[in-house]
CSV table of C-alpha atoms (C1' of nucleotides) in Angstrom, one decimal:
chain,number,residue,atom,x,y,z
A,22,MET,CA,0.0,0.0,0.0
A,23,LYS,CA,1.4,3.3,-1.1
A,24,GLY,CA,1.8,6.3,1.2
A,25,LEU,CA,-0.4,9.3,1.0
A,26,THR,CA,0.6,13.0,0.7
A,27,SER,CA,-0.6,15.1,3.6
A,28,ARG,CA,-3.2,16.7,1.4
A,29,GLN,CA,-4.5,13.3,0.3
A,30,ALA,CA,-4.6,12.2,3.9
A,31,GLU,CA,-6.6,15.3,4.8
A,32,ILE,CA,-9.2,14.5,2.1
A,33,LEU,CA,-9.4,10.9,3.1
A,34,GLU,CA,-9.9,11.9,6.7
A,35,PHE,CA,-12.7,14.3,5.6
A,36,ILE,CA,-14.5,11.6,3.7
A,37,ASN,CA,-14.2,9.3,6.7
A,38,ARG,CA,-15.6,11.8,9.1
A,39,PHE,CA,-18.3,12.9,6.8
A,40,ILE,CA,-19.6,9.4,6.4
A,41,LYS,CA,-19.5,8.8,10.1
A,42,ASN,CA,-21.3,12.0,10.9
A,43,ASN,CA,-23.9,11.9,8.1
A,44,GLY,CA,-24.4,8.2,7.3
A,45,TYR,CA,-23.8,8.9,3.6
A,46,SER,CA,-20.9,9.8,1.3
A,47,PRO,CA,-20.0,13.4,0.6
A,48,SER,CA,-20.5,14.7,-2.9
A,49,MET,CA,-17.4,16.0,-4.7
A,50,GLU,CA,-19.0,19.4,-4.3
A,51,ASP,CA,-19.1,18.9,-0.5
A,52,ILE,CA,-15.4,18.2,-0.6
A,53,ARG,CA,-14.7,21.2,-2.9
A,54,ILE,CA,-16.5,23.6,-0.5
A,55,PHE,CA,-14.9,22.2,2.6
A,56,PHE,CA,-11.4,22.6,1.3
A,57,GLY,CA,-12.2,25.9,-0.5
A,58,PHE,CA,-11.2,24.7,-3.9
A,59,ARG,CA,-12.4,26.9,-6.7
A,60,SER,CA,-12.5,24.1,-9.2
A,61,PRO,CA,-14.3,20.8,-9.1
A,62,ASN,CA,-11.4,19.3,-10.8
A,63,ALA,CA,-9.2,19.7,-7.8
A,64,VAL,CA,-11.5,17.1,-6.1
A,65,THR,CA,-11.5,14.8,-9.1
A,66,CYS,CA,-7.7,14.7,-9.1
A,67,HIS,CA,-7.4,14.0,-5.4
A,68,LEU,CA,-10.0,11.3,-5.6
A,69,ARG,CA,-8.2,9.7,-8.5
A,70,SER,CA,-5.0,9.6,-6.5
A,71,LEU,CA,-6.8,8.0,-3.5
A,72,ILE,CA,-8.4,5.4,-5.7
A,73,ASN,CA,-5.1,4.6,-7.5
A,74,LYS,CA,-3.4,4.2,-4.2
A,75,GLY,CA,-6.1,1.8,-3.1
A,76,TYR,CA,-7.7,3.8,-0.2
A,77,LEU,CA,-11.0,4.5,-1.9
A,78,SER,CA,-13.3,3.3,-4.5
A,79,LYS,CA,-16.2,4.9,-6.3
A,80,GLU,CA,-18.7,4.2,-9.0
A,81,ILE,CA,-18.4,6.3,-12.1
A,82,SER,CA,-21.1,8.9,-12.6
A,83,LYS,CA,-22.9,7.9,-9.4
A,84,ALA,CA,-23.6,10.6,-6.9
A,85,ARG,CA,-22.3,10.2,-3.3
A,86,ALA,CA,-21.0,6.7,-4.1
A,87,LEU,CA,-17.6,6.8,-2.4
A,88,ARG,CA,-16.6,3.8,-0.4
A,89,LEU,CA,-13.7,3.6,1.9
A,90,LYS,CA,-11.5,0.6,1.5
A,91,PHE,CA,-10.1,0.7,5.0
A,92,SER,CA,-12.9,2.1,7.0
A,93,SER,CA,-11.9,2.5,10.7
A,94,SER,CA,-14.9,0.4,11.6
A,95,GLY,CA,-12.6,-2.4,10.5
A,96,TYR,CA,-14.7,-5.2,9.1
A,97,GLY,CA,-13.0,-8.4,8.1
A,98,ILE,CA,-11.0,-11.2,9.6
A,99,PRO,CA,-7.3,-10.4,10.0
A,100,VAL,CA,-5.0,-13.1,8.6
A,101,LEU,CA,-2.1,-13.7,10.8
A,102,GLY,CA,1.3,-14.4,9.3
A,103,LYS,CA,4.1,-15.2,11.7
A,104,ILE,CA,3.1,-15.9,15.2
A,105,ALA,CA,5.3,-15.0,18.1
A,106,ALA,CA,5.7,-17.8,20.6
A,107,GLY,CA,5.9,-15.3,23.3
A,108,ARG,CA,2.2,-14.8,23.6
A,109,PRO,CA,-0.4,-13.4,24.0
A,110,VAL,CA,-1.1,-13.3,20.3
A,111,LEU,CA,-2.4,-10.0,19.2
A,112,ILE,CA,-4.5,-9.8,16.2
A,113,GLU,CA,-3.0,-6.4,15.4
A,114,ASP,CA,0.4,-8.1,14.9
A,115,PHE,CA,1.7,-9.3,11.6
A,116,SER,CA,-1.5,-9.1,9.7
A,117,GLU,CA,-1.3,-10.3,6.2
A,118,GLY,CA,-4.5,-8.6,5.1
A,119,PHE,CA,-8.1,-9.4,5.8
A,120,LEU,CA,-10.6,-12.0,4.7
A,121,PHE,CA,-14.0,-10.6,4.0
A,122,SER,CA,-13.0,-7.0,3.9
A,123,GLN,CA,-15.8,-4.6,2.9
A,124,GLU,CA,-14.4,-4.6,-0.6
A,125,GLU,CA,-14.4,-8.4,-0.9
A,126,MET,CA,-18.0,-8.6,0.4
A,127,LYS,CA,-19.4,-6.3,-2.3
A,128,GLY,CA,-21.9,-8.2,-4.5
A,129,VAL,CA,-21.3,-11.4,-2.6
A,130,PHE,CA,-23.8,-13.9,-1.3
A,131,ALA,CA,-23.6,-17.4,0.0
A,132,LEU,CA,-25.5,-20.6,-0.6
A,133,LYS,CA,-25.5,-23.7,1.5
A,134,VAL,CA,-24.5,-26.8,-0.4
A,135,LYS,CA,-26.7,-29.8,-0.5
A,136,GLY,CA,-25.5,-33.2,-1.8
A,137,ASP,CA,-22.2,-34.5,-2.8
A,138,SER,CA,-22.1,-33.6,-6.5
A,139,MET,CA,-19.0,-31.5,-6.0
A,140,LYS,CA,-17.1,-33.7,-3.6
A,141,ASP,CA,-14.2,-34.2,-5.9
A,142,ALA,CA,-13.6,-30.5,-5.8
A,143,HIS,CA,-13.6,-30.7,-2.0
A,144,ILE,CA,-17.0,-29.1,-1.6
A,145,TYR,CA,-19.2,-31.1,0.7
A,146,ASP,CA,-22.8,-31.3,1.9
A,147,GLY,CA,-23.4,-28.5,4.4
A,148,ASP,CA,-20.5,-26.3,3.2
A,149,TYR,CA,-21.3,-22.7,2.1
A,150,VAL,CA,-20.2,-21.5,-1.2
A,151,ILE,CA,-19.4,-17.8,-1.5
A,152,VAL,CA,-20.7,-16.4,-4.8
A,153,LYS,CA,-19.7,-13.2,-6.4
A,154,LYS,CA,-22.0,-11.7,-8.9
A,155,ASN,CA,-21.1,-9.9,-12.1
A,156,VAL,CA,-17.6,-11.2,-12.6
A,157,ASP,CA,-16.0,-12.8,-15.6
A,158,ILE,CA,-16.4,-16.6,-15.7
A,159,ASN,CA,-14.0,-18.9,-17.5
A,160,ASN,CA,-14.0,-22.5,-18.4
A,161,GLY,CA,-13.1,-24.5,-15.3
A,162,ASP,CA,-14.4,-22.0,-12.8
A,163,ILE,CA,-17.0,-23.2,-10.3
A,164,VAL,CA,-20.3,-21.3,-10.6
A,165,ALA,CA,-23.6,-21.2,-8.9
A,166,ALA,CA,-26.6,-21.4,-11.2
A,167,ILE,CA,-30.3,-22.0,-11.2
A,168,VAL,CA,-31.4,-25.4,-12.4
A,169,GLU,CA,-35.1,-26.3,-12.1
A,170,GLU,CA,-35.9,-23.5,-9.7
A,171,GLU,CA,-33.0,-24.6,-7.4
A,172,ALA,CA,-29.6,-23.2,-6.9
A,173,THR,CA,-26.8,-25.6,-7.8
A,174,VAL,CA,-23.0,-25.5,-7.8
A,175,LYS,CA,-21.0,-27.0,-10.7
A,176,TYR,CA,-18.0,-26.5,-12.9
A,177,PHE,CA,-18.6,-24.1,-15.8
A,178,ARG,CA,-17.8,-25.0,-19.4
A,179,ARG,CA,-18.6,-23.2,-22.5
A,180,ILE,CA,-18.4,-25.1,-25.7
A,181,LYS,CA,-19.1,-23.0,-28.8
A,182,ASN,CA,-22.4,-21.3,-27.9
A,183,LYS,CA,-23.5,-23.8,-25.3
A,184,VAL,CA,-23.0,-23.6,-21.6
A,185,PHE,CA,-22.6,-26.8,-19.6
A,186,LEU,CA,-22.6,-27.4,-15.9
A,187,ILE,CA,-20.3,-30.2,-14.9
A,188,PRO,CA,-20.3,-31.9,-11.5
A,189,ALA,CA,-17.2,-32.9,-9.7
A,190,ASN,CA,-18.5,-36.4,-9.0
A,191,PRO,CA,-18.7,-39.0,-11.8
A,192,SER,CA,-22.0,-40.4,-10.5
A,193,TYR,CA,-23.8,-37.2,-11.7
A,194,LYS,CA,-24.4,-36.0,-15.2
A,195,SER,CA,-23.5,-32.8,-16.9
A,196,ILE,CA,-26.3,-30.6,-17.9
A,197,GLU,CA,-26.7,-27.8,-20.4
A,198,ILE,CA,-28.2,-24.5,-19.3
A,199,LYS,CA,-28.8,-21.0,-20.6
A,200,GLU,CA,-26.1,-18.6,-19.6
A,201,ASN,CA,-28.4,-16.1,-17.9
A,202,PHE,CA,-29.2,-18.7,-15.3
A,203,ILE,CA,-25.7,-18.4,-13.9
A,204,LEU,CA,-25.8,-16.6,-10.6
A,205,GLY,CA,-22.1,-15.9,-10.2
A,206,LYS,CA,-18.7,-17.3,-9.7
A,207,VAL,CA,-17.9,-19.3,-6.6
A,208,THR,CA,-15.0,-17.5,-5.1
A,209,GLY,CA,-14.7,-19.4,-1.9
A,210,VAL,CA,-15.9,-22.3,0.1
A,211,LEU,CA,-16.6,-22.1,3.8
A,212,ARG,CA,-17.2,-24.9,6.2
A,213,LYS,CA,-18.4,-24.1,9.7
A,214,LEU,CA,-17.2,-26.4,12.4
B,15,MET,CA,-42.9,3.9,16.7
B,16,LYS,CA,-45.6,3.3,14.2
B,17,GLY,CA,-46.0,0.0,12.3
B,18,LEU,CA,-45.1,-0.4,8.7
B,19,THR,CA,-47.2,-1.8,5.9
B,20,SER,CA,-45.7,-4.8,4.2
B,21,ARG,CA,-44.7,-2.8,1.2
B,22,GLN,CA,-43.0,-0.2,3.3
B,23,ALA,CA,-41.1,-2.9,5.2
B,24,GLU,CA,-39.9,-4.3,1.9
B,25,ILE,CA,-38.6,-0.9,0.8
B,26,LEU,CA,-36.9,-0.3,4.1
B,27,GLU,CA,-35.4,-3.7,3.9
B,28,PHE,CA,-34.1,-3.0,0.4
B,29,ILE,CA,-32.5,0.2,1.5
B,30,ASN,CA,-30.9,-1.6,4.4
B,31,ARG,CA,-29.4,-4.3,2.3
B,32,PHE,CA,-28.3,-2.0,-0.4
B,33,ILE,CA,-26.3,0.1,2.0
B,34,LYS,CA,-24.7,-3.0,3.4
B,35,ASN,CA,-23.8,-4.4,0.1
B,36,ASN,CA,-22.6,-1.3,-1.6
B,37,GLY,CA,-21.5,1.0,1.2
B,38,TYR,CA,-23.6,3.9,0.0
B,39,SER,CA,-27.3,4.7,-0.2
B,40,PRO,CA,-29.5,3.7,-3.1
B,41,SER,CA,-30.9,6.5,-5.3
B,42,MET,CA,-34.6,6.7,-5.6
B,43,GLU,CA,-34.1,5.5,-9.2
B,44,ASP,CA,-32.4,2.4,-7.9
B,45,ILE,CA,-35.4,1.7,-5.7
B,46,ARG,CA,-37.8,2.4,-8.5
B,47,ILE,CA,-36.1,-0.1,-10.8
B,48,PHE,CA,-35.8,-2.8,-8.2
B,49,PHE,CA,-39.5,-2.7,-7.4
B,50,GLY,CA,-40.5,-2.2,-11.0
B,51,PHE,CA,-42.4,1.1,-10.4
B,52,ARG,CA,-43.1,3.1,-13.5
B,53,SER,CA,-43.2,6.3,-11.7
B,54,PRO,CA,-40.5,8.0,-9.6
B,55,ASN,CA,-43.3,9.3,-7.5
B,56,ALA,CA,-44.1,5.8,-6.1
B,57,VAL,CA,-40.7,6.0,-4.5
B,58,THR,CA,-41.2,9.5,-3.2
B,59,CYS,CA,-44.4,8.6,-1.5
B,60,HIS,CA,-43.0,5.5,0.1
B,61,LEU,CA,-40.0,7.3,1.4
B,62,ARG,CA,-42.2,10.0,2.8
B,63,SER,CA,-44.1,7.4,4.7
B,64,LEU,CA,-41.0,5.8,6.1
B,65,ILE,CA,-39.6,9.2,7.1
B,66,ASN,CA,-42.9,10.2,8.7
B,67,LYS,CA,-43.0,7.0,10.7
B,68,GLY,CA,-39.4,7.6,11.9
B,69,TYR,CA,-37.6,4.8,10.2
B,70,LEU,CA,-35.6,6.9,7.8
B,71,SER,CA,-34.2,10.3,7.2
B,72,LYS,CA,-33.1,12.1,4.1
B,73,GLU,CA,-31.7,15.4,3.0
B,74,ILE,CA,-33.9,17.2,0.6
B,75,SER,CA,-32.6,17.4,-3.0
B,76,LYS,CA,-29.4,15.5,-2.1
B,77,ALA,CA,-28.6,12.4,-4.1
B,78,ARG,CA,-28.1,9.1,-2.3
B,79,ALA,CA,-28.5,10.7,1.1
B,80,LEU,CA,-30.8,8.2,2.8
B,81,ARG,CA,-30.0,7.4,6.4
B,82,LEU,CA,-31.5,4.5,8.3
B,83,LYS,CA,-32.5,5.4,11.9
B,84,PHE,CA,-32.4,1.8,13.0
B,85,SER,CA,-29.7,0.1,11.0
B,86,SER,CA,-29.7,-3.6,11.7
B,87,SER,CA,-26.3,-4.5,12.9
B,88,GLY,CA,-26.0,-7.7,10.8
B,89,TYR,CA,-23.1,-7.1,8.5
B,90,GLY,CA,-21.7,-10.0,6.6
B,91,ILE,CA,-22.5,-12.2,3.7
B,92,PRO,CA,-26.2,-12.9,3.2
B,93,VAL,CA,-27.1,-16.6,2.9
B,94,LEU,CA,-29.7,-17.1,0.3
B,95,GLY,CA,-32.5,-19.6,0.8
B,96,LYS,CA,-35.0,-20.0,-2.0
B,97,ILE,CA,-34.2,-18.6,-5.3
B,98,ALA,CA,-36.8,-17.5,-7.7
B,99,ALA,CA,-36.1,-18.7,-11.2
B,100,GLY,CA,-38.1,-16.0,-12.9
B,101,ARG,CA,-36.1,-12.9,-12.5
B,102,PRO,CA,-32.5,-12.0,-12.0
B,103,VAL,CA,-31.5,-13.0,-8.6
B,104,LEU,CA,-30.8,-10.2,-6.2
B,105,ILE,CA,-29.0,-10.5,-3.0
B,106,GLU,CA,-31.9,-8.8,-1.4
B,107,ASP,CA,-34.1,-11.9,-1.8
B,108,PHE,CA,-34.9,-14.4,0.9
B,109,SER,CA,-31.9,-14.1,3.1
B,110,GLU,CA,-31.4,-16.9,5.6
B,111,GLY,CA,-29.1,-14.9,7.8
B,112,PHE,CA,-25.5,-13.9,7.5
B,113,LEU,CA,-22.1,-15.4,7.4
B,114,PHE,CA,-19.5,-13.3,9.3
B,115,SER,CA,-21.8,-11.0,11.0
B,116,GLN,CA,-20.2,-8.6,13.3
B,117,GLU,CA,-20.9,-10.8,16.3
B,118,GLU,CA,-19.3,-13.8,14.6
B,119,MET,CA,-16.2,-11.8,13.8
B,120,LYS,CA,-15.4,-10.9,17.4
B,121,GLY,CA,-12.2,-12.3,18.6
B,122,VAL,CA,-11.6,-14.1,15.4
B,123,PHE,CA,-8.5,-14.4,13.2
B,124,ALA,CA,-7.4,-16.5,10.3
B,125,LEU,CA,-4.3,-18.6,9.5
B,126,LYS,CA,-3.2,-20.0,6.2
B,127,VAL,CA,-2.7,-23.7,6.3
B,128,LYS,CA,0.5,-25.2,5.1
B,129,GLY,CA,0.9,-28.9,4.5
B,130,ASP,CA,-1.5,-31.8,4.5
B,131,SER,CA,-1.5,-32.9,8.1
B,132,MET,CA,-5.3,-32.3,8.3
B,133,LYS,CA,-6.3,-33.5,4.9
B,134,ASP,CA,-8.5,-36.3,6.3
B,135,ALA,CA,-10.6,-33.5,7.9
B,136,HIS,CA,-10.9,-31.9,4.5
B,137,ILE,CA,-8.5,-29.1,5.4
B,138,TYR,CA,-5.9,-28.7,2.6
B,139,ASP,CA,-2.8,-26.7,1.9
B,140,GLY,CA,-3.6,-23.1,1.2
B,141,ASP,CA,-6.9,-23.1,3.0
B,142,TYR,CA,-7.6,-20.6,5.7
B,143,VAL,CA,-8.7,-21.7,9.1
B,144,ILE,CA,-10.9,-19.3,11.1
B,145,VAL,CA,-9.9,-19.3,14.7
B,146,LYS,CA,-11.9,-18.0,17.6
B,147,LYS,CA,-10.1,-17.1,20.8
B,148,ASN,CA,-11.3,-17.6,24.3
B,149,VAL,CA,-13.9,-20.3,23.7
B,150,ASP,CA,-14.4,-23.7,25.3
B,151,ILE,CA,-12.5,-26.5,23.7
B,152,ASN,CA,-13.6,-30.1,23.9
B,153,ASN,CA,-12.1,-33.3,22.8
B,154,GLY,CA,-12.4,-33.7,19.0
B,155,ASP,CA,-12.5,-30.0,18.3
B,156,ILE,CA,-10.0,-28.7,15.8
B,157,VAL,CA,-7.7,-26.1,17.3
B,158,ALA,CA,-4.9,-23.8,16.3
B,159,ALA,CA,-1.8,-23.9,18.5
B,160,ILE,CA,1.8,-22.8,18.6
B,161,VAL,CA,4.2,-25.7,18.1
B,162,GLU,CA,7.9,-24.9,17.8
B,163,GLU,CA,7.3,-21.2,17.2
B,164,GLU,CA,4.9,-22.0,14.3
B,165,ALA,CA,1.1,-22.0,14.1
B,166,THR,CA,-0.4,-25.4,13.5
B,167,VAL,CA,-3.8,-26.9,13.2
B,168,LYS,CA,-4.8,-30.2,14.7
B,169,TYR,CA,-7.4,-32.1,16.6
B,170,PHE,CA,-7.5,-31.4,20.3
B,171,ARG,CA,-7.5,-34.3,22.8
B,172,ARG,CA,-7.2,-34.0,26.6
B,173,ILE,CA,-6.2,-37.2,28.4
B,174,LYS,CA,-6.2,-36.8,32.1
B,175,ASN,CA,-4.0,-33.7,32.6
B,176,LYS,CA,-2.2,-33.9,29.3
B,177,VAL,CA,-3.1,-32.2,26.1
B,178,PHE,CA,-2.4,-33.8,22.7
B,179,LEU,CA,-2.6,-32.5,19.2
B,180,ILE,CA,-3.6,-35.1,16.8
B,181,PRO,CA,-3.3,-34.7,13.0
B,182,ALA,CA,-5.9,-35.9,10.5
B,183,ASN,CA,-3.4,-37.7,8.4
B,184,PRO,CA,-1.9,-41.0,9.6
B,185,SER,CA,1.5,-40.2,8.2
B,186,TYR,CA,2.0,-37.5,10.9
B,187,LYS,CA,2.4,-38.1,14.6
B,188,SER,CA,0.5,-36.8,17.6
B,189,ILE,CA,2.3,-34.4,19.9
B,190,GLU,CA,1.8,-33.3,23.4
B,191,ILE,CA,1.8,-29.6,24.2
B,192,LYS,CA,1.1,-27.3,27.1
B,193,GLU,CA,-2.5,-26.0,27.1
B,194,ASN,CA,-1.5,-22.3,27.1
B,195,PHE,CA,-0.1,-22.8,23.6
B,196,ILE,CA,-3.5,-23.2,22.2
B,197,LEU,CA,-4.5,-20.2,20.3
B,198,GLY,CA,-8.2,-21.0,19.9
B,199,LYS,CA,-10.8,-23.2,18.4
B,200,VAL,CA,-11.1,-23.5,14.6
B,201,THR,CA,-14.7,-22.6,13.9
B,202,GLY,CA,-14.5,-22.6,10.1
B,203,VAL,CA,-12.4,-23.4,7.1
B,204,LEU,CA,-12.3,-21.1,4.1
B,205,ARG,CA,-10.9,-22.0,0.7
B,206,LYS,CA,-10.5,-19.2,-1.8
B,207,LEU,CA,-10.9,-20.1,-5.4
C,27,DT,C1',-70.9,7.9,3.4
C,28,DA,C1',-67.4,11.1,3.4
C,29,DT,C1',-62.6,11.1,4.5
C,30,DT,C1',-58.1,9.5,4.9
C,31,DA,C1',-54.3,6.5,3.8
C,32,DT,C1',-52.0,3.4,0.7
C,33,DA,C1',-50.2,2.5,-3.6
C,34,DC,C1',-49.3,3.6,-7.4
C,35,DT,C1',-49.1,5.9,-13.2
C,36,DG,C1',-47.2,9.6,-16.2
C,37,DT,C1',-44.9,13.6,-17.6
C,38,DA,C1',-42.1,17.6,-17.0
C,39,DT,C1',-38.7,20.2,-14.8
C,40,DT,C1',-35.1,21.6,-11.7
C,41,DT,C1',-31.3,20.7,-9.0
C,42,DT,C1',-27.4,18.3,-7.9
C,43,DT,C1',-23.5,16.1,-9.1
C,44,DA,C1',-19.9,14.3,-11.9
C,45,DT,C1',-17.0,14.7,-15.7
C,46,DA,C1',-14.3,16.6,-19.6
C,47,DC,C1',-10.9,19.5,-21.2
C,48,DA,C1',-7.6,23.2,-21.3
C,49,DG,C1',-4.5,25.4,-18.5
C,50,DT,C1',-0.9,27.2,-14.5
C,51,DA,C1',2.7,26.6,-11.1
C,52,DG,C1',5.8,24.3,-7.9
C,53,DT,C1',8.7,20.4,-6.5
C,54,DC,C1',11.6,16.6,-7.0
C,55,DA,C1',14.4,13.2,-9.1
C,56,DA,C1',17.3,11.5,-13.2
D,7,DT,C1',16.4,20.2,-18.1
D,8,DT,C1',13.1,17.3,-19.1
D,9,DG,C1',9.6,14.6,-17.3
D,10,DA,C1',6.6,13.1,-13.8
D,11,DC,C1',3.9,14.0,-9.9
D,12,DT,C1',1.3,17.2,-6.9
D,13,DA,C1',-2.0,20.7,-6.5
D,14,DC,C1',-4.6,23.3,-8.1
D,15,DT,C1',-7.9,27.3,-11.5
D,16,DG,C1',-11.7,27.9,-14.7
D,17,DT,C1',-15.3,27.0,-17.9
D,18,DA,C1',-18.5,24.0,-20.0
D,19,DT,C1',-21.3,20.1,-20.4
D,20,DA,C1',-23.5,15.7,-19.5
D,21,DA,C1',-25.6,12.6,-16.5
D,22,DA,C1',-27.8,11.3,-12.6
D,23,DA,C1',-31.1,12.1,-9.3
D,24,DA,C1',-34.7,14.6,-6.9
D,25,DT,C1',-38.9,17.0,-7.1
D,26,DA,C1',-43.4,18.9,-8.7
D,27,DC,C1',-47.9,18.3,-10.1
D,28,DA,C1',-51.9,16.1,-11.9
D,29,DG,C1',-54.1,12.0,-11.7
D,30,DT,C1',-56.3,6.8,-10.8
D,31,DA,C1',-57.9,3.0,-7.9
D,32,DT,C1',-58.6,0.5,-3.6
D,33,DA,C1',-59.2,-0.5,1.1
D,34,DA,C1',-59.7,1.0,5.7
D,35,DT,C1',-61.7,4.4,9.2
D,36,DA,C1',-64.9,7.5,11.4
DNA sequence: TATTATACTGTATTTTTATACAGTAGTCAA
DNA sequence: TTGACTACTGTATAAAAATACAGTATAATA
């Protein structure tokens, strides 16, 4: 993660505070007025920098749609790298990033797996698959799709113009479906113990 | 606090989910499209009702500036139950709760698994184990512990006053450790795809 | 039975907001 | 000393989004 200039840090801080105080994102105009810029482009440029450096994301042309990537409310599960034997282990130490950060959770839902049609891909009955919508899907990816009014999880394979769902268990058959019945790409598997 | 009609409740619920999924408020247009209203005024009227009844506030003429007065704390990944085959599936439908709600994330960290010592428990190299600190541990639970300055994941077994870590792979040996080297209980396994 | 609230359609207009593009000026590093 | 990055000015335009106003139909309430 790249460092911020002091001006960029001020602007990020303003956005952070604004969201906390108001419950919604500031508009670029709000930022412009607060900092006294005479041009809206000053804000545009600063936001671009913050986005490029990975501190912020926004939706193009959408009003008040800024999203902080590292909100101080700190969602997510920290992944520990090295663990000091000294103890006690502090989550704050040696973090190697976060699972399920706000960014990762965007456009994501989960389905509970029934049956063993994906057991050879190590997805078992009772597991949850984590599905991300609106992402590119390639042959060999695991996808969630609707088949006969039910959600199902299978390998994705496109052959010419046809789309097939292929189970990871030889006792089940492949089926052909229409592409718009694909719900999304399976980006993770979670098993609760 | 006044009661909501079912339609109003649906709209409030949509706003709630939208903010959680996207990090910013929906526009009235977003709401209109989701519910299939042909007139923007349908949204205006519903929002007015929700505001009058005290469930919502908004700033006049500001885009995406809805604020929930009673935000339900359940952050996380919504688990979908039934899925309607007819329309594009929206995360907002039929949630059966959340994975990784704020409550579930308390005192939780993750470790990346190296090696295949737990493969018979379906925990593989590269998986993440989700570890909860300060919870009761019983025989047969999977735990994370520090062994020789490294984090490791094994079955837990207490025999009389001794604590053993038992791998789920017969080619590895059990080891005895001191109880205070246990980091926590493994409550989940996540595999990123 | 008149009144009020819900739940919308439909069109038009205004306001807000974001973006595009053309510049200026300073700093810092190669 | 050229080029890249930061930090803006200034004007213009496009787009997104909210609002205004005139209706319709139905069910519940007094």
